[in-house]
Amino acid sequence: MPRERNEAVTAGAKYSRIEAAPRQIAEVKRVLDDSAGVSHVQFNLFVERGNTVVEEGPRTLAATTFLKLYVKSD
């Protein structure tokens, strides 16, 4: 089950989707605050399919939602 974590999202860092099959990797492009002060994460999504990694394109999620779904990769 997704969990909420209290941490900063870092531009340029890679995150893996928790409990996702196939494996999903988010490469953070930037973190922006909207006019209401809500932080959003803009990232490129990559999906591992067999021995291949396919770029699925850009995505945006609220930072709180992003941190419930993704954990920082090493």
XYZ file of N, CA and C in Angstrom:
222
model
N 0.841 -1.182 0.000
C 0.000 0.000 0.000
C 0.887 1.246 0.000
N 0.538 2.254 -0.789
C 1.350 3.475 -0.811
C 1.446 4.096 0.570
N 2.580 4.726 0.828
C 2.782 5.370 2.120
C 3.249 6.802 1.903
N 2.939 7.651 2.843
C 3.339 9.050 2.756
C 4.673 9.215 3.459
N 5.603 9.910 2.815
C 6.916 10.150 3.396
C 7.167 11.646 3.403
N 7.957 12.088 4.337
C 8.288 13.501 4.435
C 9.731 13.680 3.958
N 9.924 14.008 2.682
C 11.249 14.227 2.134
C 11.130 15.160 0.936
N 12.228 15.760 0.593
C 12.249 16.662 -0.560
C 12.508 15.849 -1.828
N 11.869 16.237 -2.902
C 12.114 15.623 -4.207
C 13.200 16.449 -4.882
N 14.194 15.764 -5.446
C 15.353 16.429 -6.015
C 15.352 16.365 -7.530
N 15.492 17.511 -8.179
C 15.603 17.545 -9.642
C 16.841 16.763 -10.066
N 16.695 15.953 -11.114
C 17.782 15.133 -11.623
C 17.851 13.753 -10.992
N 17.172 13.556 -9.879
C 17.192 12.260 -9.192
C 16.232 11.283 -9.874
N 16.493 9.992 -9.647
C 15.631 8.936 -10.181
C 14.895 8.264 -9.039
N 13.626 7.953 -9.295
C 12.754 7.316 -8.314
C 12.093 6.108 -8.961
N 11.847 5.065 -8.187
C 11.166 3.870 -8.676
C 9.773 3.798 -8.078
N 8.820 3.357 -8.890
C 7.443 3.220 -8.413
C 7.359 2.053 -7.451
N 6.706 2.278 -6.333
C 6.551 1.256 -5.300
C 5.564 0.204 -5.790
N 5.953 -1.062 -5.674
C 5.088 -2.202 -5.993
C 4.477 -2.130 -7.390
N 5.262 -1.736 -8.377
C 4.761 -1.668 -9.752
C 5.406 -2.761 -10.589
N 4.611 -3.387 -11.421
C 5.125 -4.365 -12.382
C 4.459 -4.069 -13.711
N 5.218 -3.804 -14.752
C 6.682 -3.783 -14.788
C 7.232 -2.565 -14.047
N 8.553 -2.607 -13.784
C 9.206 -1.535 -13.035
C 9.071 -0.201 -13.762
N 8.727 0.832 -12.998
C 8.596 2.186 -13.535
C 9.627 3.086 -12.861
N 10.296 3.898 -13.667
C 11.336 4.783 -13.172
C 10.970 6.213 -13.555
N 11.013 7.109 -12.577
C 10.740 8.525 -12.805
C 12.047 9.292 -12.676
N 12.398 10.049 -13.713
C 13.554 10.926 -13.656
C 13.024 12.358 -13.531
N 13.271 12.971 -12.380
C 12.683 14.273 -12.069
C 13.351 15.374 -12.890
N 12.521 16.153 -13.586
C 13.007 17.301 -14.348
C 13.029 18.545 -13.474
N 11.932 18.776 -12.727
C 11.858 19.959 -11.863
C 10.699 19.822 -10.878
N 10.779 20.632 -9.830
C 9.709 20.723 -8.838
C 9.239 22.175 -8.837
N 7.949 22.373 -9.044
C 7.374 23.711 -9.155
C 6.236 23.889 -8.160
N 6.062 25.103 -7.686
C 4.910 25.437 -6.848
C 3.893 26.160 -7.716
N 2.616 25.762 -7.599
C 1.573 26.458 -8.356
C 1.169 27.730 -7.614
N 0.200 28.453 -8.147
C -0.209 29.738 -7.561
C -0.792 29.604 -6.158
N -1.230 28.398 -5.802
C -1.770 28.159 -4.458
C -0.692 27.641 -3.501
N 0.549 27.513 -4.000
C 1.646 27.042 -3.155
C 1.780 25.534 -3.079
N 1.052 24.808 -3.937
C 1.128 23.345 -3.953
C 2.293 22.921 -4.848
N 3.195 22.105 -4.320
C 4.350 21.630 -5.085
C 3.956 20.516 -6.035
N 4.478 20.585 -7.259
C 4.253 19.569 -8.277
C 5.596 19.086 -8.813
N 5.665 17.795 -9.117
C 6.873 17.190 -9.654
C 6.655 16.914 -11.136
N 7.530 17.462 -11.972
C 7.511 17.158 -13.399
C 8.629 16.148 -13.646
N 8.285 15.038 -14.319
C 9.271 13.975 -14.514
C 9.035 13.250 -15.831
N 10.086 12.579 -16.295
C 9.969 11.675 -17.440
C 9.787 10.274 -16.880
N 8.834 9.546 -17.429
C 8.551 8.192 -16.973
C 9.175 7.184 -17.928
N 9.886 6.201 -17.360
C 10.485 5.102 -18.107
C 9.924 3.799 -17.558
N 9.665 2.825 -18.438
C 9.126 1.525 -18.031
C 10.037 0.434 -18.559
N 10.423 -0.502 -17.675
C 11.236 -1.646 -18.088
C 10.323 -2.703 -18.685
N 10.612 -3.091 -19.906
C 9.852 -4.145 -20.586
C 10.852 -5.189 -21.060
N 10.959 -6.263 -20.298
C 11.969 -7.272 -20.593
C 13.343 -6.676 -20.372
N 14.190 -6.745 -21.409
C 15.538 -6.183 -21.323
C 15.596 -4.756 -21.855
N 14.443 -4.178 -22.137
C 14.373 -2.861 -22.746
C 13.725 -1.862 -21.790
N 14.229 -0.637 -21.824
C 13.615 0.451 -21.070
C 12.990 1.397 -22.089
N 11.690 1.625 -21.943
C 10.937 2.447 -22.889
C 10.555 3.758 -22.211
N 10.816 4.875 -22.899
C 10.405 6.167 -22.362
C 8.933 6.380 -22.665
N 8.147 6.616 -21.629
C 6.705 6.815 -21.770
C 6.345 8.291 -21.869
N 7.304 9.171 -21.598
C 7.068 10.595 -21.762
C 6.912 11.351 -20.465
N 6.658 12.655 -20.594
C 6.574 13.522 -19.415
C 5.285 13.326 -18.637
N 5.405 13.515 -17.324
C 4.265 13.417 -16.423
C 4.391 14.506 -15.361
N 3.284 14.833 -14.697
C 3.286 15.762 -13.573
C 2.360 15.216 -12.498
N 2.840 15.222 -11.261
C 2.039 14.825 -10.103
C 2.282 15.811 -8.976
N 1.286 15.985 -8.112
C 1.510 16.740 -6.883
C 2.605 16.031 -6.094
N 3.473 16.798 -5.454
C 4.611 16.212 -4.739
C 4.168 15.206 -3.683
N 3.088 15.483 -2.966
C 2.620 14.539 -1.940
C 2.203 13.211 -2.570
N 1.546 13.264 -3.713
C 1.148 12.040 -4.416
C 2.378 11.315 -4.951
N 3.305 12.060 -5.538
C 4.534 11.474 -6.062
C 5.255 10.672 -4.977
N 5.379 11.260 -3.782
C 6.095 10.588 -2.695
C 5.331 9.390 -2.126
N 4.039 9.327 -2.343
C 3.280 8.140 -1.936
C 3.527 6.980 -2.890
N 3.868 7.292 -4.140
C 3.991 6.277 -5.178
C 5.423 5.888 -5.522
N 6.383 6.777 -5.278
C 7.769 6.556 -5.712
C 8.748 6.655 -4.545
N 9.833 5.872 -4.645
C 10.913 5.897 -3.659
C 12.209 6.169 -4.419
N 13.098 6.944 -3.810
C 14.355 7.323 -4.459
C 15.199 6.095 -4.759
N 15.722 6.040 -5.990
C 16.583 4.934 -6.421
C 18.036 5.251 -6.100
N 18.830 4.221 -5.976
C 20.276 4.422 -5.738
C 21.009 4.614 -7.020
